[in-house]
Amino acid sequence: MRDTAGAATGLRERKKERTREALVEAAQELFLRKGYDATTIDEIVAAVEVSRRTFFRYFAGKEEVALARAMEFEGLFLTALATRPADEAPLTALRRAGSEVLLAVGDEPADGTGHEFLRMRRLIEDTPVLLAASLRNAMELERRMAKEIARREGLDPARDRRPALLVTLYHSVMRVSMDEWGDGEVLDAARLGRIVDAAWEDMGTLLGDRWTAGELRRA
């Protein structure tokens, strides 16, 4: 006998996901064309031909839909980190989890995912309300990352600051790498991966040369 209930549930979930994706795409297109402040929720739902009530089933408001892609990437990263082998060193686990996410995005043409991500990143940085929300999300992400590193190492993050320090180091390298990637002409994931690798090499050099000599272990 066919599992008709299960099939119906699967169909509903796929429809919900398609609706959510359509709302995100419509919102981003409007934000990038008109600006965040000039775009209304009514315009977003009209573009997808759904009701405001449907919109609010998925998102609390414009701010949340504007940050939807960034939050998706964060979710992918946390999942990748949680599933890294237990015997990996913490920084290795962080770097390889990040690489997994970049591979999942894959190489895209100049007007593909990388281009969209970069344009939205610039919009967020240029829109005070979105920048503030993005910074709050980044702080929460760092806390969750530090908590996961502490769990892997059998530490209490409230008593051991090393997970938080390591996560801050990781995000510093990624932030500098993202800025450099955004300044270039080619916005593909492979290029970003090369920039990240080079940035880590520079960080390793920095931590061992005269810029930091004697300071990291000063009594």
PDB file of C-alpha atoms in Angstrom:
ATOM      1  CA  MET A   1       0.000   0.000   0.000  1.00  0.00           C
ATOM      2  CA  ARG A   2       1.326   3.415  -0.908  1.00  0.00           C
ATOM      3  CA  ASP A   3       2.150   5.804   1.907  1.00  0.00           C
ATOM      4  CA  THR A   4      -0.192   8.542   0.682  1.00  0.00           C
ATOM      5  CA  ALA A   5       0.093  10.536   3.918  1.00  0.00           C
ATOM      6  CA  GLY A   6       3.864  10.581   3.691  1.00  0.00           C
ATOM      7  CA  ALA A   7       3.762  11.558   0.018  1.00  0.00           C
ATOM      8  CA  ALA A   8       1.368  14.405   0.769  1.00  0.00           C
ATOM      9  CA  THR A   9       3.601  15.640   3.582  1.00  0.00           C
ATOM     10  CA  GLY A  10       6.635  15.550   1.288  1.00  0.00           C
ATOM     11  CA  LEU A  11       4.747  17.473  -1.388  1.00  0.00           C
ATOM     12  CA  ARG A  12       3.698  20.139   1.102  1.00  0.00           C
ATOM     13  CA  GLU A  13       7.257  20.538   2.352  1.00  0.00           C
ATOM     14  CA  ARG A  14       8.596  20.914  -1.175  1.00  0.00           C
ATOM     15  CA  LYS A  15       5.921  23.506  -1.953  1.00  0.00           C
ATOM     16  CA  LYS A  16       6.780  25.425   1.218  1.00  0.00           C
ATOM     17  CA  GLU A  17      10.457  25.407   0.315  1.00  0.00           C
ATOM     18  CA  ARG A  18       9.708  26.645  -3.200  1.00  0.00           C
ATOM     19  CA  THR A  19       7.569  29.457  -1.794  1.00  0.00           C
ATOM     20  CA  ARG A  20      10.269  30.478   0.666  1.00  0.00           C
ATOM     21  CA  GLU A  21      12.919  30.427  -2.063  1.00  0.00           C
ATOM     22  CA  ALA A  22      10.719  32.521  -4.357  1.00  0.00           C
ATOM     23  CA  LEU A  23      10.223  35.112  -1.606  1.00  0.00           C
ATOM     24  CA  VAL A  24      13.970  35.343  -0.961  1.00  0.00           C
ATOM     25  CA  GLU A  25      14.777  35.725  -4.645  1.00  0.00           C
ATOM     26  CA  ALA A  26      12.056  38.331  -5.198  1.00  0.00           C
ATOM     27  CA  ALA A  27      13.106  40.298  -2.122  1.00  0.00           C
ATOM     28  CA  GLN A  28      16.764  40.329  -3.091  1.00  0.00           C
ATOM     29  CA  GLU A  29      15.974  41.420  -6.654  1.00  0.00           C
ATOM     30  CA  LEU A  30      13.864  44.307  -5.334  1.00  0.00           C
ATOM     31  CA  PHE A  31      16.399  45.286  -2.657  1.00  0.00           C
ATOM     32  CA  LEU A  32      19.217  45.394  -5.191  1.00  0.00           C
ATOM     33  CA  ARG A  33      17.179  47.293  -7.770  1.00  0.00           C
ATOM     34  CA  LYS A  34      15.287  49.753  -5.548  1.00  0.00           C
ATOM     35  CA  GLY A  35      17.175  49.720  -2.269  1.00  0.00           C
ATOM     36  CA  TYR A  36      16.195  48.131   1.017  1.00  0.00           C
ATOM     37  CA  ASP A  37      14.321  51.088   2.510  1.00  0.00           C
ATOM     38  CA  ALA A  38      12.349  51.772  -0.681  1.00  0.00           C
ATOM     39  CA  THR A  39      11.129  48.177  -0.981  1.00  0.00           C
ATOM     40  CA  THR A  40       7.899  47.175   0.751  1.00  0.00           C
ATOM     41  CA  ILE A  41       6.634  43.783   1.841  1.00  0.00           C
ATOM     42  CA  ASP A  42       3.592  44.360  -0.387  1.00  0.00           C
ATOM     43  CA  GLU A  43       5.917  44.567  -3.398  1.00  0.00           C
ATOM     44  CA  ILE A  44       7.705  41.369  -2.401  1.00  0.00           C
ATOM     45  CA  VAL A  45       4.508  39.345  -2.021  1.00  0.00           C
ATOM     46  CA  ALA A  46       3.075  40.809  -5.230  1.00  0.00           C
ATOM     47  CA  ALA A  47       6.154  39.611  -7.135  1.00  0.00           C
ATOM     48  CA  VAL A  48       5.549  36.050  -5.891  1.00  0.00           C
ATOM     49  CA  GLU A  49       1.743  36.309  -6.014  1.00  0.00           C
ATOM     50  CA  VAL A  50       1.208  35.319  -2.391  1.00  0.00           C
ATOM     51  CA  SER A  51      -0.382  37.105   0.552  1.00  0.00           C
ATOM     52  CA  ARG A  52       1.262  39.085   3.345  1.00  0.00           C
ATOM     53  CA  ARG A  53       0.037  36.355   5.666  1.00  0.00           C
ATOM     54  CA  THR A  54       2.045  33.819   3.676  1.00  0.00           C
ATOM     55  CA  PHE A  55       5.134  36.027   3.851  1.00  0.00           C
ATOM     56  CA  PHE A  56       4.940  36.195   7.637  1.00  0.00           C
ATOM     57  CA  ARG A  57       4.725  32.419   7.870  1.00  0.00           C
ATOM     58  CA  TYR A  58       8.322  32.366   6.669  1.00  0.00           C
ATOM     59  CA  PHE A  59       9.871  35.629   7.821  1.00  0.00           C
ATOM     60  CA  ALA A  60       9.432  38.054  10.700  1.00  0.00           C
ATOM     61  CA  GLY A  61       9.934  40.997   8.343  1.00  0.00           C
ATOM     62  CA  LYS A  62      12.110  42.578   5.648  1.00  0.00           C
ATOM     63  CA  GLU A  63      15.232  42.352   7.783  1.00  0.00           C
ATOM     64  CA  GLU A  64      15.008  38.591   8.095  1.00  0.00           C
ATOM     65  CA  VAL A  65      14.392  37.960   4.397  1.00  0.00           C
ATOM     66  CA  ALA A  66      17.294  40.273   3.494  1.00  0.00           C
ATOM     67  CA  LEU A  67      19.645  38.192   5.661  1.00  0.00           C
ATOM     68  CA  ALA A  68      18.194  34.846   4.586  1.00  0.00           C
ATOM     69  CA  ARG A  69      21.081  33.826   2.306  1.00  0.00           C
ATOM     70  CA  ALA A  70      23.742  34.722   4.868  1.00  0.00           C
ATOM     71  CA  MET A  71      21.892  32.726   7.513  1.00  0.00           C
ATOM     72  CA  GLU A  72      21.657  29.750   5.146  1.00  0.00           C
ATOM     73  CA  PHE A  73      25.444  29.796   4.729  1.00  0.00           C
ATOM     74  CA  GLU A  74      25.847  30.019   8.504  1.00  0.00           C
ATOM     75  CA  GLY A  75      23.608  26.987   8.957  1.00  0.00           C
ATOM     76  CA  LEU A  76      25.603  25.012   6.389  1.00  0.00           C
ATOM     77  CA  PHE A  77      28.843  25.914   8.157  1.00  0.00           C
ATOM     78  CA  LEU A  78      27.595  24.884  11.617  1.00  0.00           C
ATOM     79  CA  THR A  79      26.371  21.558  10.230  1.00  0.00           C
ATOM     80  CA  ALA A  80      29.705  20.952   8.498  1.00  0.00           C
ATOM     81  CA  LEU A  81      31.618  21.806  11.674  1.00  0.00           C
ATOM     82  CA  ALA A  82      29.496  19.501  13.833  1.00  0.00           C
ATOM     83  CA  THR A  83      30.176  16.565  11.517  1.00  0.00           C
ATOM     84  CA  ARG A  84      33.967  16.960  11.211  1.00  0.00           C
ATOM     85  CA  PRO A  85      35.978  13.981  12.561  1.00  0.00           C
ATOM     86  CA  ALA A  86      36.443  14.148  16.322  1.00  0.00           C
ATOM     87  CA  ASP A  87      40.226  13.717  16.107  1.00  0.00           C
ATOM     88  CA  GLU A  88      40.780  16.835  13.978  1.00  0.00           C
ATOM     89  CA  ALA A  89      42.493  19.774  15.628  1.00  0.00           C
ATOM     90  CA  PRO A  90      40.033  22.623  16.269  1.00  0.00           C
ATOM     91  CA  LEU A  91      41.459  24.993  13.653  1.00  0.00           C
ATOM     92  CA  THR A  92      41.653  22.194  11.099  1.00  0.00           C
ATOM     93  CA  ALA A  93      37.987  21.410  11.729  1.00  0.00           C
ATOM     94  CA  LEU A  94      37.040  25.078  11.275  1.00  0.00           C
ATOM     95  CA  ARG A  95      39.004  25.458   8.049  1.00  0.00           C
ATOM     96  CA  ARG A  96      37.747  22.220   6.519  1.00  0.00           C
ATOM     97  CA  ALA A  97      34.155  22.997   7.468  1.00  0.00           C
ATOM     98  CA  GLY A  98      34.549  26.333   5.693  1.00  0.00           C
ATOM     99  CA  SER A  99      35.997  24.610   2.641  1.00  0.00           C
ATOM    100  CA  GLU A 100      33.024  22.220   2.560  1.00  0.00           C
ATOM    101  CA  VAL A 101      30.635  25.148   2.389  1.00  0.00           C
ATOM    102  CA  LEU A 102      32.627  26.762  -0.423  1.00  0.00           C
ATOM    103  CA  LEU A 103      32.558  23.493  -2.361  1.00  0.00           C
ATOM    104  CA  ALA A 104      28.811  23.205  -1.807  1.00  0.00           C
ATOM    105  CA  VAL A 105      28.339  26.635  -3.360  1.00  0.00           C
ATOM    106  CA  GLY A 106      30.583  25.630  -6.260  1.00  0.00           C
ATOM    107  CA  ASP A 107      31.955  27.670  -9.140  1.00  0.00           C
ATOM    108  CA  GLU A 108      29.427  30.031 -10.626  1.00  0.00           C
ATOM    109  CA  PRO A 109      29.426  32.410 -13.603  1.00  0.00           C
ATOM    110  CA  ALA A 110      30.051  36.103 -12.999  1.00  0.00           C
ATOM    111  CA  ASP A 111      26.328  36.742 -12.542  1.00  0.00           C
ATOM    112  CA  GLY A 112      25.659  33.646 -10.447  1.00  0.00           C
ATOM    113  CA  THR A 113      25.619  32.858  -6.731  1.00  0.00           C
ATOM    114  CA  GLY A 114      28.925  34.540  -5.978  1.00  0.00           C
ATOM    115  CA  HIS A 115      27.860  37.747  -7.670  1.00  0.00           C
ATOM    116  CA  GLU A 116      24.483  37.769  -5.880  1.00  0.00           C
ATOM    117  CA  PHE A 117      26.129  37.072  -2.525  1.00  0.00           C
ATOM    118  CA  LEU A 118      28.615  39.901  -2.990  1.00  0.00           C
ATOM    119  CA  ARG A 119      25.962  42.420  -4.068  1.00  0.00           C
ATOM    120  CA  MET A 120      23.830  41.547  -1.042  1.00  0.00           C
ATOM    121  CA  ARG A 121      26.887  41.802   1.217  1.00  0.00           C
ATOM    122  CA  ARG A 122      27.517  45.328  -0.053  1.00  0.00           C
ATOM    123  CA  LEU A 123      23.843  46.232   0.389  1.00  0.00           C
ATOM    124  CA  ILE A 124      23.932  44.981   3.991  1.00  0.00           C
ATOM    125  CA  GLU A 125      27.092  46.970   4.733  1.00  0.00           C
ATOM    126  CA  ASP A 126      25.528  50.121   3.261  1.00  0.00           C
ATOM    127  CA  THR A 127      22.201  49.765   5.137  1.00  0.00           C
ATOM    128  CA  PRO A 128      22.548  50.587   8.865  1.00  0.00           C
ATOM    129  CA  VAL A 129      19.629  48.461  10.067  1.00  0.00           C
ATOM    130  CA  LEU A 130      20.868  45.440   8.107  1.00  0.00           C
ATOM    131  CA  LEU A 131      24.471  45.957   9.162  1.00  0.00           C
ATOM    132  CA  ALA A 132      23.428  46.030  12.820  1.00  0.00           C
ATOM    133  CA  ALA A 133      21.382  42.851  12.386  1.00  0.00           C
ATOM    134  CA  SER A 134      24.233  41.186  10.510  1.00  0.00           C
ATOM    135  CA  LEU A 135      26.678  42.000  13.299  1.00  0.00           C
ATOM    136  CA  ARG A 136      24.269  40.554  15.871  1.00  0.00           C
ATOM    137  CA  ASN A 137      24.012  37.380  13.804  1.00  0.00           C
ATOM    138  CA  ALA A 138      27.802  37.200  13.507  1.00  0.00           C
ATOM    139  CA  MET A 139      28.193  37.446  17.281  1.00  0.00           C
ATOM    140  CA  GLU A 140      25.658  34.674  17.784  1.00  0.00           C
ATOM    141  CA  LEU A 141      27.377  32.543  15.147  1.00  0.00           C
ATOM    142  CA  GLU A 142      30.724  32.972  16.902  1.00  0.00           C
ATOM    143  CA  ARG A 143      29.170  31.899  20.204  1.00  0.00           C
ATOM    144  CA  ARG A 144      27.711  28.789  18.598  1.00  0.00           C
ATOM    145  CA  MET A 145      30.998  27.983  16.890  1.00  0.00           C
ATOM    146  CA  ALA A 146      32.923  28.401  20.140  1.00  0.00           C
ATOM    147  CA  LYS A 147      30.396  26.185  21.908  1.00  0.00           C
ATOM    148  CA  GLU A 148      30.873  23.484  19.272  1.00  0.00           C
ATOM    149  CA  ILE A 149      34.679  23.669  19.509  1.00  0.00           C
ATOM    150  CA  ALA A 150      34.411  23.443  23.301  1.00  0.00           C
ATOM    151  CA  ARG A 151      32.147  20.388  22.987  1.00  0.00           C
ATOM    152  CA  ARG A 152      34.606  18.688  20.640  1.00  0.00           C
ATOM    153  CA  GLU A 153      37.481  19.332  23.040  1.00  0.00           C
ATOM    154  CA  GLY A 154      35.574  18.500  26.224  1.00  0.00           C
ATOM    155  CA  LEU A 155      35.834  22.040  27.565  1.00  0.00           C
ATOM    156  CA  ASP A 156      33.508  24.413  29.369  1.00  0.00           C
ATOM    157  CA  PRO A 157      33.333  27.579  27.216  1.00  0.00           C
ATOM    158  CA  ALA A 158      32.361  29.574  30.294  1.00  0.00           C
ATOM    159  CA  ARG A 159      35.672  28.671  31.955  1.00  0.00           C
ATOM    160  CA  ASP A 160      38.043  28.270  29.000  1.00  0.00           C
ATOM    161  CA  ARG A 161      38.394  31.196  26.598  1.00  0.00           C
ATOM    162  CA  ARG A 162      40.448  29.338  23.985  1.00  0.00           C
ATOM    163  CA  PRO A 163      37.462  28.260  21.821  1.00  0.00           C
ATOM    164  CA  ALA A 164      36.235  31.871  21.639  1.00  0.00           C
ATOM    165  CA  LEU A 165      39.725  33.169  20.823  1.00  0.00           C
ATOM    166  CA  LEU A 166      40.196  30.561  18.086  1.00  0.00           C
ATOM    167  CA  VAL A 167      36.827  31.345  16.518  1.00  0.00           C
ATOM    168  CA  THR A 168      37.646  35.063  16.553  1.00  0.00           C
ATOM    169  CA  LEU A 169      40.925  34.318  14.775  1.00  0.00           C
ATOM    170  CA  TYR A 170      39.100  32.236  12.178  1.00  0.00           C
ATOM    171  CA  HIS A 171      36.542  34.953  11.497  1.00  0.00           C
ATOM    172  CA  SER A 172      39.261  37.590  11.200  1.00  0.00           C
ATOM    173  CA  VAL A 173      40.949  35.655   8.406  1.00  0.00           C
ATOM    174  CA  MET A 174      37.633  35.020   6.673  1.00  0.00           C
ATOM    175  CA  ARG A 175      36.548  38.651   6.897  1.00  0.00           C
ATOM    176  CA  VAL A 176      39.810  39.920   5.372  1.00  0.00           C
ATOM    177  CA  SER A 177      39.567  37.242   2.673  1.00  0.00           C
ATOM    178  CA  MET A 178      35.971  38.168   1.823  1.00  0.00           C
ATOM    179  CA  ASP A 179      36.924  41.831   1.495  1.00  0.00           C
ATOM    180  CA  GLU A 180      39.755  40.961  -0.904  1.00  0.00           C
ATOM    181  CA  TRP A 181      37.511  38.622  -2.902  1.00  0.00           C
ATOM    182  CA  GLY A 182      34.915  41.346  -3.246  1.00  0.00           C
ATOM    183  CA  ASP A 183      37.465  43.775  -4.674  1.00  0.00           C
ATOM    184  CA  GLY A 184      38.294  41.488  -7.576  1.00  0.00           C
ATOM    185  CA  GLU A 185      36.782  40.959 -11.000  1.00  0.00           C
ATOM    186  CA  VAL A 186      36.170  37.195 -10.707  1.00  0.00           C
ATOM    187  CA  LEU A 187      33.677  36.243  -8.015  1.00  0.00           C
ATOM    188  CA  ASP A 188      33.855  32.452  -8.062  1.00  0.00           C
ATOM    189  CA  ALA A 189      34.194  30.117  -5.088  1.00  0.00           C
ATOM    190  CA  ALA A 190      37.531  28.689  -6.311  1.00  0.00           C
ATOM    191  CA  ARG A 191      39.150  32.120  -6.238  1.00  0.00           C
ATOM    192  CA  LEU A 192      37.810  32.760  -2.753  1.00  0.00           C
ATOM    193  CA  GLY A 193      39.280  29.444  -1.627  1.00  0.00           C
ATOM    194  CA  ARG A 194      42.698  30.453  -2.934  1.00  0.00           C
ATOM    195  CA  ILE A 195      42.481  33.806  -1.156  1.00  0.00           C
ATOM    196  CA  VAL A 196      41.528  32.096   2.114  1.00  0.00           C
ATOM    197  CA  ASP A 197      44.471  29.675   1.857  1.00  0.00           C
ATOM    198  CA  ALA A 198      46.873  32.541   1.181  1.00  0.00           C
ATOM    199  CA  ALA A 199      45.446  34.532   4.097  1.00  0.00           C
ATOM    200  CA  TRP A 200      46.060  31.617   6.447  1.00  0.00           C
ATOM    201  CA  GLU A 201      49.653  31.390   5.260  1.00  0.00           C
ATOM    202  CA  ASP A 202      50.062  35.090   6.012  1.00  0.00           C
ATOM    203  CA  MET A 203      48.479  34.642   9.437  1.00  0.00           C
ATOM    204  CA  GLY A 204      50.936  31.857  10.226  1.00  0.00           C
ATOM    205  CA  THR A 205      53.815  34.106   9.220  1.00  0.00           C
ATOM    206  CA  LEU A 206      52.399  37.020  11.195  1.00  0.00           C
ATOM    207  CA  LEU A 207      52.138  34.995  14.398  1.00  0.00           C
ATOM    208  CA  GLY A 208      55.772  33.998  14.129  1.00  0.00           C
ATOM    209  CA  ASP A 209      57.558  37.136  13.002  1.00  0.00           C
ATOM    210  CA  ARG A 210      58.708  40.377  14.616  1.00  0.00           C
ATOM    211  CA  TRP A 211      55.233  41.924  14.487  1.00  0.00           C
ATOM    212  CA  THR A 212      54.170  39.639  17.344  1.00  0.00           C
ATOM    213  CA  ALA A 213      57.499  38.386  18.696  1.00  0.00           C
ATOM    214  CA  GLY A 214      57.530  38.269  22.472  1.00  0.00           C
ATOM    215  CA  GLU A 215      53.986  39.607  22.844  1.00  0.00           C
ATOM    216  CA  LEU A 216      51.953  36.385  22.594  1.00  0.00           C
ATOM    217  CA  ARG A 217      53.783  34.743  25.500  1.00  0.00           C
ATOM    218  CA  ARG A 218      54.666  37.796  27.568  1.00  0.00           C
ATOM    219  CA  ALA A 219      54.396  36.998  31.276  1.00  0.00           C
TER     220      ALA A 219
END
